[in-house]
PDB file of C-alpha atoms in Angstrom:
ATOM      1  CA  UNK A  20      -5.426  10.312 -25.314  1.00 42.00           C
ATOM      2  CA  UNK A  21      -3.034  12.385 -23.218  1.00 49.00           C
ATOM      3  CA  UNK A  22       0.561  11.356 -22.512  1.00 55.00           C
ATOM      4  CA  UNK A  23      -0.720   9.521 -19.434  1.00 58.00           C
ATOM      5  CA  UNK A  24      -3.815   7.313 -19.278  1.00 67.00           C
ATOM      6  CA  UNK A  25      -1.642   4.331 -20.224  1.00 75.00           C
ATOM      7  CA  UNK A  26      -4.238   1.836 -19.001  1.00 84.00           C
ATOM      8  CA  UNK A  27      -7.346   3.726 -20.152  1.00 75.00           C
ATOM      9  CA  UNK A  28      -8.027   1.505 -23.151  1.00 77.00           C
ATOM     10  CA  UNK A  29      -7.468  -1.716 -21.186  1.00 80.00           C
ATOM     11  CA  UNK A  30     -10.620  -1.499 -19.078  1.00 89.00           C
ATOM     12  CA  UNK A  31      -8.916  -2.670 -15.865  1.00 94.00           C
ATOM     13  CA  UNK A  32     -11.374  -2.166 -13.029  1.00 95.00           C
ATOM     14  CA  UNK A  33     -11.095  -2.361  -9.239  1.00 97.00           C
ATOM     15  CA  UNK A  34     -13.814  -4.930  -8.633  1.00 97.00           C
ATOM     16  CA  UNK A  35     -13.418  -5.712  -4.930  1.00 98.00           C
ATOM     17  CA  UNK A  36     -11.492  -4.797  -1.787  1.00 98.00           C
ATOM     18  CA  UNK A  37     -10.789  -6.787   1.378  1.00 98.00           C
ATOM     19  CA  UNK A  38      -8.746  -6.559   4.569  1.00 98.00           C
ATOM     20  CA  UNK A  39      -7.667  -8.476   7.631  1.00 98.00           C
ATOM     21  CA  UNK A  40      -6.382  -7.122  10.936  1.00 98.00           C
ATOM     22  CA  UNK A  41      -4.963  -9.345  13.695  1.00 98.00           C
ATOM     23  CA  UNK A  42      -7.001 -10.144  16.777  1.00 97.00           C
ATOM     24  CA  UNK A  43      -4.775  -8.236  19.207  1.00 97.00           C
ATOM     25  CA  UNK A  44      -5.423  -4.490  19.281  1.00 96.00           C
ATOM     26  CA  UNK A  45      -2.930  -2.427  21.264  1.00 93.00           C
ATOM     27  CA  UNK A  46      -3.486   1.081  22.643  1.00 91.00           C
ATOM     28  CA  UNK A  47      -0.811   3.769  22.903  1.00 86.00           C
ATOM     29  CA  UNK A  48      -2.593   5.574  25.727  1.00 81.00           C
ATOM     30  CA  UNK A  49       0.006   6.651  28.261  1.00 65.00           C
ATOM     31  CA  UNK A  50       2.892   5.368  26.143  1.00 62.00           C
ATOM     32  CA  UNK A  51       3.975   8.778  24.818  1.00 58.00           C
ATOM     33  CA  UNK A  52       6.111   9.276  27.927  1.00 52.00           C
ATOM     34  CA  UNK A  53       8.426   6.510  26.691  1.00 57.00           C
ATOM     35  CA  UNK A  54      11.944   7.774  26.086  1.00 50.00           C
ATOM     36  CA  UNK A  55      12.868   8.212  22.444  1.00 58.00           C
ATOM     37  CA  UNK A  56      16.185   8.886  20.777  1.00 55.00           C
ATOM     38  CA  UNK A  57      16.789  12.025  18.713  1.00 47.00           C
ATOM     39  CA  UNK A  58      16.694  10.025  15.472  1.00 47.00           C
ATOM     40  CA  UNK A  59      13.448   8.298  16.462  1.00 46.00           C
ATOM     41  CA  UNK A  60      11.867  11.662  17.187  1.00 51.00           C
ATOM     42  CA  UNK A  61      12.939  13.067  13.812  1.00 46.00           C
ATOM     43  CA  UNK A  62      11.766  10.072  11.789  1.00 45.00           C
ATOM     44  CA  UNK A  63       8.629   9.139  13.741  1.00 54.00           C
ATOM     45  CA  UNK A  64       7.466  12.435  15.241  1.00 56.00           C
ATOM     46  CA  UNK A  65       5.038  12.501  18.124  1.00 51.00           C
ATOM     47  CA  UNK A  66       1.447  11.370  18.340  1.00 58.00           C
ATOM     48  CA  UNK A  67      -0.647  10.306  15.387  1.00 78.00           C
ATOM     49  CA  UNK A  68      -1.149   6.618  16.237  1.00 87.00           C
ATOM     50  CA  UNK A  69      -3.718   5.765  18.914  1.00 89.00           C
ATOM     51  CA  UNK A  70      -4.087   2.022  18.332  1.00 93.00           C
ATOM     52  CA  UNK A  71      -2.424  -0.657  16.245  1.00 94.00           C
ATOM     53  CA  UNK A  72      -2.588  -4.422  15.706  1.00 97.00           C
ATOM     54  CA  UNK A  73      -0.023  -7.091  16.461  1.00 97.00           C
ATOM     55  CA  UNK A  74      -0.231 -10.500  14.821  1.00 97.00           C
ATOM     56  CA  UNK A  75      -0.029 -13.711  16.805  1.00 97.00           C
ATOM     57  CA  UNK A  76       2.231 -16.549  15.676  1.00 95.00           C
ATOM     58  CA  UNK A  77      -0.667 -18.293  13.919  1.00 97.00           C
ATOM     59  CA  UNK A  78      -1.506 -15.082  12.034  1.00 98.00           C
ATOM     60  CA  UNK A  79       1.397 -15.321   9.645  1.00 96.00           C
ATOM     61  CA  UNK A  80       1.745 -13.628   6.249  1.00 97.00           C
ATOM     62  CA  UNK A  81      -0.111 -16.385   4.407  1.00 97.00           C
ATOM     63  CA  UNK A  82      -2.961 -16.523   6.926  1.00 98.00           C
ATOM     64  CA  UNK A  83      -3.609 -12.792   6.827  1.00 98.00           C
ATOM     65  CA  UNK A  84      -3.205 -12.587   3.046  1.00 98.00           C
ATOM     66  CA  UNK A  85      -5.607 -15.454   2.426  1.00 98.00           C
ATOM     67  CA  UNK A  86      -8.235 -13.818   4.662  1.00 98.00           C
ATOM     68  CA  UNK A  87      -7.866 -10.422   2.965  1.00 98.00           C
ATOM     69  CA  UNK A  88      -7.883 -11.885  -0.552  1.00 98.00           C
ATOM     70  CA  UNK A  89     -10.943 -13.980   0.275  1.00 98.00           C
ATOM     71  CA  UNK A  90     -12.760 -10.879   1.513  1.00 98.00           C
ATOM     72  CA  UNK A  91     -11.848  -9.004  -1.688  1.00 98.00           C
ATOM     73  CA  UNK A  92     -13.163 -11.858  -3.836  1.00 98.00           C
ATOM     74  CA  UNK A  93     -16.416 -11.884  -1.857  1.00 98.00           C
ATOM     75  CA  UNK A  94     -16.697  -8.123  -2.325  1.00 98.00           C
ATOM     76  CA  UNK A  95     -16.209  -8.584  -6.078  1.00 98.00           C
ATOM     77  CA  UNK A  96     -18.707 -11.441  -6.143  1.00 98.00           C
ATOM     78  CA  UNK A  97     -16.399 -13.912  -7.832  1.00 96.00           C
ATOM     79  CA  UNK A  98     -14.839 -17.264  -7.005  1.00 96.00           C
ATOM     80  CA  UNK A  99     -11.148 -17.907  -6.492  1.00 97.00           C
ATOM     81  CA  UNK A 100     -11.118 -20.287  -9.454  1.00 97.00           C
ATOM     82  CA  UNK A 101     -11.518 -17.262 -11.734  1.00 97.00           C
ATOM     83  CA  UNK A 102      -8.208 -15.706 -10.628  1.00 98.00           C
ATOM     84  CA  UNK A 103      -5.430 -15.852 -13.224  1.00 97.00           C
ATOM     85  CA  UNK A 104      -2.689 -13.965 -11.357  1.00 98.00           C
ATOM     86  CA  UNK A 105      -2.041 -13.440  -7.638  1.00 98.00           C
ATOM     87  CA  UNK A 106       0.650 -11.006  -6.561  1.00 98.00           C
ATOM     88  CA  UNK A 107       1.624 -10.891  -2.892  1.00 98.00           C
ATOM     89  CA  UNK A 108       3.529  -7.944  -1.451  1.00 97.00           C
ATOM     90  CA  UNK A 109       5.561  -8.582   1.703  1.00 96.00           C
ATOM     91  CA  UNK A 110       8.951  -7.533   3.017  1.00 92.00           C
ATOM     92  CA  UNK A 111       8.556  -8.016   6.765  1.00 91.00           C
ATOM     93  CA  UNK A 112       8.625 -11.845   6.779  1.00 89.00           C
ATOM     94  CA  UNK A 113      10.905 -12.791   3.929  1.00 79.00           C
ATOM     95  CA  UNK A 114      12.084 -16.367   3.588  1.00 73.00           C
ATOM     96  CA  UNK A 115      13.753 -18.358   0.859  1.00 71.00           C
ATOM     97  CA  UNK A 116      11.167 -20.929  -0.178  1.00 72.00           C
ATOM     98  CA  UNK A 117       8.362 -21.574  -0.749  1.00 81.00           C
ATOM     99  CA  UNK A 118       6.980 -18.164  -1.665  1.00 88.00           C
ATOM    100  CA  UNK A 119       3.849 -16.925   0.051  1.00 94.00           C
ATOM    101  CA  UNK A 120       2.116 -15.968  -3.203  1.00 95.00           C
ATOM    102  CA  UNK A 121       1.763 -19.488  -4.534  1.00 95.00           C
ATOM    103  CA  UNK A 122       0.450 -20.700  -1.176  1.00 94.00           C
ATOM    104  CA  UNK A 123      -2.120 -17.913  -0.926  1.00 97.00           C
ATOM    105  CA  UNK A 124      -3.296 -18.591  -4.492  1.00 97.00           C
ATOM    106  CA  UNK A 125      -3.931 -22.190  -3.471  1.00 96.00           C
ATOM    107  CA  UNK A 126      -5.609 -21.024  -0.274  1.00 96.00           C
ATOM    108  CA  UNK A 127      -8.237 -18.988  -2.133  1.00 97.00           C
ATOM    109  CA  UNK A 128      -8.896 -21.758  -4.639  1.00 97.00           C
ATOM    110  CA  UNK A 129      -7.003 -20.154  -7.543  1.00 96.00           C
ATOM    111  CA  UNK A 130      -5.722 -23.517  -8.718  1.00 91.00           C
ATOM    112  CA  UNK A 131      -4.698 -22.373 -12.199  1.00 93.00           C
ATOM    113  CA  UNK A 132      -3.282 -18.986 -11.252  1.00 95.00           C
ATOM    114  CA  UNK A 133       0.282 -17.763 -11.334  1.00 96.00           C
ATOM    115  CA  UNK A 134       1.051 -16.755  -7.747  1.00 97.00           C
ATOM    116  CA  UNK A 135       4.266 -14.956  -6.833  1.00 96.00           C
ATOM    117  CA  UNK A 136       5.816 -12.524  -4.346  1.00 96.00           C
ATOM    118  CA  UNK A 137       7.141  -9.002  -4.736  1.00 96.00           C
ATOM    119  CA  UNK A 138       9.300  -7.154  -2.222  1.00 93.00           C
ATOM    120  CA  UNK A 139       9.355  -3.380  -2.654  1.00 92.00           C
ATOM    121  CA  UNK A 140       8.722  -2.328   0.930  1.00 90.00           C
ATOM    122  CA  UNK A 141       5.896   0.115   1.556  1.00 91.00           C
ATOM    123  CA  UNK A 142       5.492   0.679  -2.203  1.00 94.00           C
ATOM    124  CA  UNK A 143       4.233  -2.885  -2.636  1.00 96.00           C
ATOM    125  CA  UNK A 144       0.593  -2.053  -3.377  1.00 98.00           C
ATOM    126  CA  UNK A 145       1.449   0.444  -6.105  1.00 97.00           C
ATOM    127  CA  UNK A 146       4.015  -1.985  -7.506  1.00 97.00           C
ATOM    128  CA  UNK A 147       1.564  -4.881  -7.336  1.00 98.00           C
ATOM    129  CA  UNK A 148      -1.229  -3.075  -9.198  1.00 98.00           C
ATOM    130  CA  UNK A 149       1.259  -1.701 -11.738  1.00 96.00           C
ATOM    131  CA  UNK A 150       2.543  -5.243 -12.373  1.00 97.00           C
ATOM    132  CA  UNK A 151      -0.922  -6.815 -12.468  1.00 97.00           C
ATOM    133  CA  UNK A 152      -2.000  -4.295 -15.093  1.00 96.00           C
ATOM    134  CA  UNK A 153       0.782  -5.500 -17.368  1.00 94.00           C
ATOM    135  CA  UNK A 154      -0.618  -9.031 -17.181  1.00 95.00           C
ATOM    136  CA  UNK A 155      -4.208  -7.937 -17.701  1.00 95.00           C
ATOM    137  CA  UNK A 156      -3.352  -5.692 -20.642  1.00 90.00           C
ATOM    138  CA  UNK A 157      -1.458  -8.556 -22.297  1.00 83.00           C
ATOM    139  CA  UNK A 158      -2.573 -12.024 -23.438  1.00 76.00           C
ATOM    140  CA  UNK A 159      -6.329 -12.548 -23.532  1.00 78.00           C
ATOM    141  CA  UNK A 160      -6.301 -15.409 -21.018  1.00 83.00           C
ATOM    142  CA  UNK A 161      -5.302 -13.030 -18.193  1.00 92.00           C
ATOM    143  CA  UNK A 162      -8.581 -11.465 -17.084  1.00 95.00           C
ATOM    144  CA  UNK A 163      -8.590 -11.436 -13.262  1.00 97.00           C
ATOM    145  CA  UNK A 164      -5.823 -10.573 -10.816  1.00 98.00           C
ATOM    146  CA  UNK A 165      -5.589 -10.321  -7.038  1.00 98.00           C
ATOM    147  CA  UNK A 166      -3.040  -8.002  -5.458  1.00 98.00           C
ATOM    148  CA  UNK A 167      -2.672  -8.669  -1.730  1.00 98.00           C
ATOM    149  CA  UNK A 168      -0.335  -6.933   0.714  1.00 98.00           C
ATOM    150  CA  UNK A 169       0.418  -8.713   3.991  1.00 98.00           C
ATOM    151  CA  UNK A 170       2.842  -7.333   6.557  1.00 97.00           C
ATOM    152  CA  UNK A 171       3.950  -8.020  10.140  1.00 96.00           C
ATOM    153  CA  UNK A 172       5.760  -4.748  10.644  1.00 92.00           C
ATOM    154  CA  UNK A 173       5.809  -5.280  14.416  1.00 93.00           C
ATOM    155  CA  UNK A 174       8.577  -7.876  13.907  1.00 90.00           C
ATOM    156  CA  UNK A 175      10.845  -5.298  12.275  1.00 90.00           C
ATOM    157  CA  UNK A 176      11.145  -2.716  15.070  1.00 88.00           C
ATOM    158  CA  UNK A 177      13.372  -2.782  18.131  1.00 85.00           C
ATOM    159  CA  UNK A 178      11.513  -3.919  21.286  1.00 85.00           C
ATOM    160  CA  UNK A 179      11.031  -0.975  23.625  1.00 80.00           C
ATOM    161  CA  UNK A 180      11.541   1.610  20.884  1.00 79.00           C
ATOM    162  CA  UNK A 181       9.064   4.238  19.765  1.00 78.00           C
ATOM    163  CA  UNK A 182       8.716   2.264  16.555  1.00 81.00           C
ATOM    164  CA  UNK A 183       6.612  -0.245  18.469  1.00 85.00           C
ATOM    165  CA  UNK A 184       3.948   2.429  18.942  1.00 87.00           C
ATOM    166  CA  UNK A 185       3.870   3.458  15.285  1.00 88.00           C
ATOM    167  CA  UNK A 186       3.821   0.271  13.203  1.00 92.00           C
ATOM    168  CA  UNK A 187       1.055  -2.292  12.861  1.00 94.00           C
ATOM    169  CA  UNK A 188       0.297  -5.647  11.254  1.00 97.00           C
ATOM    170  CA  UNK A 189      -2.400  -6.458   8.730  1.00 98.00           C
ATOM    171  CA  UNK A 190      -3.304  -7.336   5.158  1.00 98.00           C
ATOM    172  CA  UNK A 191      -5.253  -5.643   2.386  1.00 98.00           C
ATOM    173  CA  UNK A 192      -6.263  -6.874  -1.057  1.00 98.00           C
ATOM    174  CA  UNK A 193      -7.864  -5.773  -4.312  1.00 98.00           C
ATOM    175  CA  UNK A 194      -9.400  -7.714  -7.196  1.00 98.00           C
ATOM    176  CA  UNK A 195      -8.604  -6.301 -10.640  1.00 98.00           C
ATOM    177  CA  UNK A 196     -10.588  -7.397 -13.688  1.00 96.00           C
ATOM    178  CA  UNK A 197     -10.186  -6.708 -17.382  1.00 93.00           C
ATOM    179  CA  UNK A 198     -13.762  -5.989 -18.376  1.00 84.00           C
ATOM    180  CA  UNK A 199     -13.295  -5.219 -22.049  1.00 70.00           C
ATOM    181  CA  UNK A 200     -14.654  -1.731 -21.441  1.00 60.00           C
ATOM    182  CA  UNK A 201     -11.797   0.412 -22.701  1.00 55.00           C
ATOM    183  CA  UNK A 202     -13.301   3.795 -21.847  1.00 50.00           C
ATOM    184  CA  UNK A 203     -11.271   4.149 -18.641  1.00 47.00           C
ATOM    185  CA  UNK A 204     -11.726   6.882 -16.074  1.00 45.00           C
ATOM    186  CA  UNK A 205      -9.427   9.559 -17.397  1.00 42.00           C
ATOM    187  CA  UNK A 206      -9.502  13.258 -18.293  1.00 43.00           C
ATOM    188  CA  UNK A 207     -12.990  14.105 -17.186  1.00 43.00           C
ATOM    189  CA  UNK A 208     -14.493  10.732 -17.976  1.00 57.00           C
ATOM    190  CA  UNK A 209     -16.482   8.956 -15.308  1.00 75.00           C
ATOM    191  CA  UNK A 210     -16.060   5.297 -16.312  1.00 79.00           C
ATOM    192  CA  UNK A 211     -14.295   3.212 -13.634  1.00 89.00           C
ATOM    193  CA  UNK A 212     -10.835   1.823 -14.097  1.00 94.00           C
ATOM    194  CA  UNK A 213      -7.086   2.185 -13.766  1.00 96.00           C
ATOM    195  CA  UNK A 214      -6.007   5.275 -15.699  1.00 95.00           C
ATOM    196  CA  UNK A 215      -2.262   5.626 -15.234  1.00 95.00           C
ATOM    197  CA  UNK A 216       0.624   4.341 -13.124  1.00 96.00           C
ATOM    198  CA  UNK A 217       4.332   4.904 -12.636  1.00 95.00           C
ATOM    199  CA  UNK A 218       6.928   2.899 -10.746  1.00 94.00           C
ATOM    200  CA  UNK A 219      10.627   3.687 -10.446  1.00 93.00           C
ATOM    201  CA  UNK A 220      13.637   2.935  -8.267  1.00 90.00           C
ATOM    202  CA  UNK A 221      16.795   4.755  -7.202  1.00 85.00           C
ATOM    203  CA  UNK A 222      19.440   2.492  -5.715  1.00 83.00           C
ATOM    204  CA  UNK A 223      21.597   5.417  -4.634  1.00 80.00           C
ATOM    205  CA  UNK A 224      19.112   6.051  -1.797  1.00 76.00           C
ATOM    206  CA  UNK A 225      18.772   2.462  -0.608  1.00 77.00           C
ATOM    207  CA  UNK A 226      20.744   3.337   2.534  1.00 75.00           C
ATOM    208  CA  UNK A 227      17.908   5.558   3.815  1.00 67.00           C
ATOM    209  CA  UNK A 228      16.221   2.532   5.381  1.00 74.00           C
ATOM    210  CA  UNK A 229      18.088  -0.635   6.270  1.00 70.00           C
ATOM    211  CA  UNK A 230      17.429  -3.787   8.261  1.00 75.00           C
ATOM    212  CA  UNK A 231      20.121  -5.143  10.570  1.00 75.00           C
ATOM    213  CA  UNK A 232      20.994  -8.659   9.343  1.00 73.00           C
ATOM    214  CA  UNK A 233      21.409  -9.964  12.878  1.00 68.00           C
ATOM    215  CA  UNK A 234      18.240  -8.907  14.673  1.00 72.00           C
ATOM    216  CA  UNK A 235      16.087  -7.904  11.708  1.00 76.00           C
ATOM    217  CA  UNK A 236      15.220  -4.465  13.093  1.00 78.00           C
ATOM    218  CA  UNK A 237      14.636  -1.615  10.683  1.00 74.00           C
ATOM    219  CA  UNK A 238      16.633   1.587  10.957  1.00 77.00           C
ATOM    220  CA  UNK A 239      16.072   4.826   9.040  1.00 71.00           C
ATOM    221  CA  UNK A 240      18.246   7.860   8.470  1.00 72.00           C
ATOM    222  CA  UNK A 241      17.083  11.127  10.120  1.00 68.00           C
ATOM    223  CA  UNK A 242      16.552  12.831   6.738  1.00 71.00           C
ATOM    224  CA  UNK A 243      14.239  10.036   5.509  1.00 70.00           C
ATOM    225  CA  UNK A 244      11.000  12.017   5.610  1.00 73.00           C
ATOM    226  CA  UNK A 245      12.293  15.069   3.759  1.00 77.00           C
ATOM    227  CA  UNK A 246      13.718  12.945   0.945  1.00 78.00           C
ATOM    228  CA  UNK A 247      10.695  10.618   0.809  1.00 79.00           C
ATOM    229  CA  UNK A 248       8.202  13.482   0.544  1.00 83.00           C
ATOM    230  CA  UNK A 249      10.135  14.925  -2.392  1.00 85.00           C
ATOM    231  CA  UNK A 250       9.857  11.644  -4.303  1.00 86.00           C
ATOM    232  CA  UNK A 251       6.185  10.869  -3.650  1.00 88.00           C
ATOM    233  CA  UNK A 252       5.084  14.447  -4.312  1.00 89.00           C
ATOM    234  CA  UNK A 253       7.034  14.280  -7.557  1.00 91.00           C
ATOM    235  CA  UNK A 254       5.220  11.064  -8.515  1.00 92.00           C
ATOM    236  CA  UNK A 255       1.845  12.641  -7.713  1.00 93.00           C
ATOM    237  CA  UNK A 256       2.601  15.775  -9.717  1.00 93.00           C
ATOM    238  CA  UNK A 257       3.795  13.748 -12.701  1.00 94.00           C
ATOM    239  CA  UNK A 258       0.615  11.672 -12.774  1.00 95.00           C
ATOM    240  CA  UNK A 259      -1.577  14.770 -12.535  1.00 94.00           C
ATOM    241  CA  UNK A 260       0.331  16.773 -15.132  1.00 94.00           C
ATOM    242  CA  UNK A 261       0.537  14.079 -17.766  1.00 92.00           C
ATOM    243  CA  UNK A 262      -3.202  13.413 -17.421  1.00 93.00           C
ATOM    244  CA  UNK A 263      -4.214  17.054 -17.630  1.00 93.00           C
ATOM    245  CA  UNK A 264      -5.417  17.211 -14.022  1.00 94.00           C
ATOM    246  CA  UNK A 265      -4.913  19.459 -11.021  1.00 91.00           C
ATOM    247  CA  UNK A 266      -4.852  18.355  -7.399  1.00 88.00           C
ATOM    248  CA  UNK A 267      -8.335  19.811  -6.964  1.00 89.00           C
ATOM    249  CA  UNK A 268      -9.732  17.482  -9.653  1.00 94.00           C
ATOM    250  CA  UNK A 269      -9.018  14.402  -7.532  1.00 95.00           C
ATOM    251  CA  UNK A 270     -11.681  13.281  -5.061  1.00 96.00           C
ATOM    252  CA  UNK A 271      -9.263  11.480  -2.739  1.00 96.00           C
ATOM    253  CA  UNK A 272      -5.538  11.117  -2.254  1.00 94.00           C
ATOM    254  CA  UNK A 273      -4.799   7.785  -0.545  1.00 94.00           C
ATOM    255  CA  UNK A 274      -1.044   7.578   0.086  1.00 91.00           C
ATOM    256  CA  UNK A 275       0.896   5.013   2.041  1.00 87.00           C
ATOM    257  CA  UNK A 276       0.109   5.730   5.709  1.00 79.00           C
ATOM    258  CA  UNK A 277       3.652   6.476   6.766  1.00 66.00           C
ATOM    259  CA  UNK A 278       4.771   8.259   9.920  1.00 70.00           C
ATOM    260  CA  UNK A 279       3.249  11.521  11.102  1.00 70.00           C
ATOM    261  CA  UNK A 280       6.136  13.796   9.897  1.00 67.00           C
ATOM    262  CA  UNK A 281       5.904  12.203   6.434  1.00 70.00           C
ATOM    263  CA  UNK A 282       2.154  12.790   6.233  1.00 73.00           C
ATOM    264  CA  UNK A 283       2.514  16.423   7.326  1.00 75.00           C
ATOM    265  CA  UNK A 284       5.167  17.057   4.692  1.00 72.00           C
ATOM    266  CA  UNK A 285       3.179  15.284   1.982  1.00 74.00           C
ATOM    267  CA  UNK A 286       0.102  17.380   2.747  1.00 79.00           C
ATOM    268  CA  UNK A 287       2.034  20.664   2.732  1.00 82.00           C
ATOM    269  CA  UNK A 288       4.034  20.015  -0.439  1.00 80.00           C
ATOM    270  CA  UNK A 289       1.202  18.599  -2.551  1.00 82.00           C
ATOM    271  CA  UNK A 290      -1.062  21.538  -1.726  1.00 82.00           C
ATOM    272  CA  UNK A 291      -4.253  19.513  -1.391  1.00 84.00           C
ATOM    273  CA  UNK A 292      -7.012  19.957   1.180  1.00 84.00           C
ATOM    274  CA  UNK A 293      -6.244  17.762   4.222  1.00 83.00           C
ATOM    275  CA  UNK A 294      -9.845  16.558   4.324  1.00 88.00           C
ATOM    276  CA  UNK A 295      -9.285  14.768   1.015  1.00 91.00           C
ATOM    277  CA  UNK A 296      -6.152  12.898   2.122  1.00 90.00           C
ATOM    278  CA  UNK A 297      -7.086   9.529   3.597  1.00 93.00           C
ATOM    279  CA  UNK A 298      -5.116   7.028   5.638  1.00 91.00           C
ATOM    280  CA  UNK A 299      -5.823   4.762   8.604  1.00 94.00           C
ATOM    281  CA  UNK A 300      -2.610   5.528  10.485  1.00 90.00           C
ATOM    282  CA  UNK A 301      -4.341   6.663  13.696  1.00 90.00           C
ATOM    283  CA  UNK A 302      -6.288   3.420  14.187  1.00 94.00           C
ATOM    284  CA  UNK A 303      -4.057   0.827  12.483  1.00 95.00           C
ATOM    285  CA  UNK A 304      -0.526   2.220  12.606  1.00 92.00           C
ATOM    286  CA  UNK A 305       1.882   2.081   9.690  1.00 92.00           C
ATOM    287  CA  UNK A 306       1.077  -1.257   8.036  1.00 95.00           C
ATOM    288  CA  UNK A 307       3.573  -0.716   5.224  1.00 93.00           C
ATOM    289  CA  UNK A 308       2.324  -1.974   1.842  1.00 96.00           C
ATOM    290  CA  UNK A 309      -1.046  -2.950   3.343  1.00 98.00           C
ATOM    291  CA  UNK A 310      -1.933   0.625   4.280  1.00 96.00           C
ATOM    292  CA  UNK A 311      -3.438   1.769   0.954  1.00 97.00           C
ATOM    293  CA  UNK A 312      -5.709  -1.244   0.281  1.00 98.00           C
ATOM    294  CA  UNK A 313      -6.901  -1.431   3.914  1.00 98.00           C
ATOM    295  CA  UNK A 314      -7.667   2.302   3.898  1.00 97.00           C
ATOM    296  CA  UNK A 315      -9.689   1.934   0.705  1.00 98.00           C
ATOM    297  CA  UNK A 316     -11.506  -1.140   1.997  1.00 98.00           C
ATOM    298  CA  UNK A 317     -12.476   0.536   5.276  1.00 98.00           C
ATOM    299  CA  UNK A 318     -13.569   3.816   3.714  1.00 97.00           C
ATOM    300  CA  UNK A 319     -15.588   2.162   0.960  1.00 98.00           C
ATOM    301  CA  UNK A 320     -17.398   0.145   3.622  1.00 97.00           C
ATOM    302  CA  UNK A 321     -18.079   3.298   5.655  1.00 97.00           C
ATOM    303  CA  UNK A 322     -19.374   5.137   2.601  1.00 97.00           C
ATOM    304  CA  UNK A 323     -16.697   7.834   2.833  1.00 97.00           C
ATOM    305  CA  UNK A 324     -15.200   6.762  -0.503  1.00 97.00           C
ATOM    306  CA  UNK A 325     -17.738   5.911  -3.191  1.00 96.00           C
ATOM    307  CA  UNK A 326     -17.710   4.101  -6.477  1.00 95.00           C
ATOM    308  CA  UNK A 327     -17.022   6.612  -9.218  1.00 96.00           C
ATOM    309  CA  UNK A 328     -14.574   8.660  -7.121  1.00 97.00           C
ATOM    310  CA  UNK A 329     -11.275   9.646  -8.729  1.00 97.00           C
ATOM    311  CA  UNK A 330      -8.343   8.532  -6.532  1.00 97.00           C
ATOM    312  CA  UNK A 331      -4.604   9.170  -6.520  1.00 96.00           C
ATOM    313  CA  UNK A 332      -2.351   6.815  -4.538  1.00 96.00           C
ATOM    314  CA  UNK A 333       1.388   7.284  -4.120  1.00 94.00           C
ATOM    315  CA  UNK A 334       3.942   5.402  -2.086  1.00 93.00           C
ATOM    316  CA  UNK A 335       7.632   4.867  -1.495  1.00 88.00           C
ATOM    317  CA  UNK A 336       9.510   1.790  -0.359  1.00 85.00           C
ATOM    318  CA  UNK A 337      12.616   2.470   1.700  1.00 75.00           C
ATOM    319  CA  UNK A 338      15.546   0.092   1.492  1.00 66.00           C
ATOM    320  CA  UNK A 339      14.950  -0.616  -2.179  1.00 71.00           C
ATOM    321  CA  UNK A 340      13.870   3.024  -2.638  1.00 82.00           C
ATOM    322  CA  UNK A 341      11.103   2.274  -5.103  1.00 90.00           C
ATOM    323  CA  UNK A 342       8.490   4.963  -5.581  1.00 91.00           C
ATOM    324  CA  UNK A 343       5.467   5.499  -7.759  1.00 94.00           C
ATOM    325  CA  UNK A 344       1.765   6.087  -7.947  1.00 96.00           C
ATOM    326  CA  UNK A 345      -1.608   5.097  -9.342  1.00 97.00           C
ATOM    327  CA  UNK A 346      -4.423   7.202 -10.798  1.00 97.00           C
ATOM    328  CA  UNK A 347      -7.756   5.402 -10.944  1.00 96.00           C
ATOM    329  CA  UNK A 348     -11.512   5.761 -10.761  1.00 96.00           C
ATOM    330  CA  UNK A 349     -13.275   3.319  -8.453  1.00 96.00           C
TER     331      UNK A 349
END
């Protein structure tokens, strides 16, 4: 085994994907004329998002997460009672107690599962899968995990700002199962499974994205995209190098669907064909941690992404400045 492939012998497979988008779909047609500040223009760019969803009051984090997790379980063909661990990623609707994760576990019928929340911003899906793998590779009684990302990003932008046109609400989920097949999907192999993952943080950059404690609106520094691209490209290159792969060996790169300047920089610096970089930013907006699982769910359903494809996903969470990536074969 190469230096990477840390999960190859664990046989952790992506068994099902699901998603939920709120009922209200908003169009940005004609909205580009809206005045934007210099910082907004630098961070958000222009164009890129045509439509996005906004959740109603009854479509809270738990509601959307339960719907997405239920869809992922149906896709995997298993019942909620089989779930041992449920990890819920959310930063846009944080509250003290009770946590959403335990409630969602109950909502899908995972009565004996350990359900808990994580809060690593847009990096939540990578963090969630990375954490779930540690459970599934451990004691034998952990065999099935659900990672669900549920965000109402529309609540975290200033009303009337350009941010309203870029962010969206929604939830995406994946079912992970330890199958006992430890042949993984690494280094030329074609067996499905999680191959490798990394997750790190750098508190010195936590000021790049902050949320005002009074109104709850997010604010980013103008140099956010340049710094963020450096970190996620570094994560991608590390995963490829330590698994003996080149960018051209990967079928799809599915990064967090961040803003348009971020995606342009990521594409240029990674040196991968644009046609093999997938996100749903144009139709769904930036849904934060939900962007990777919803993109996978939609593209698997469309037949664009197929079982057996080798995928690289990287993401970064501002505020906490966590970054990392996943290498896996579907």
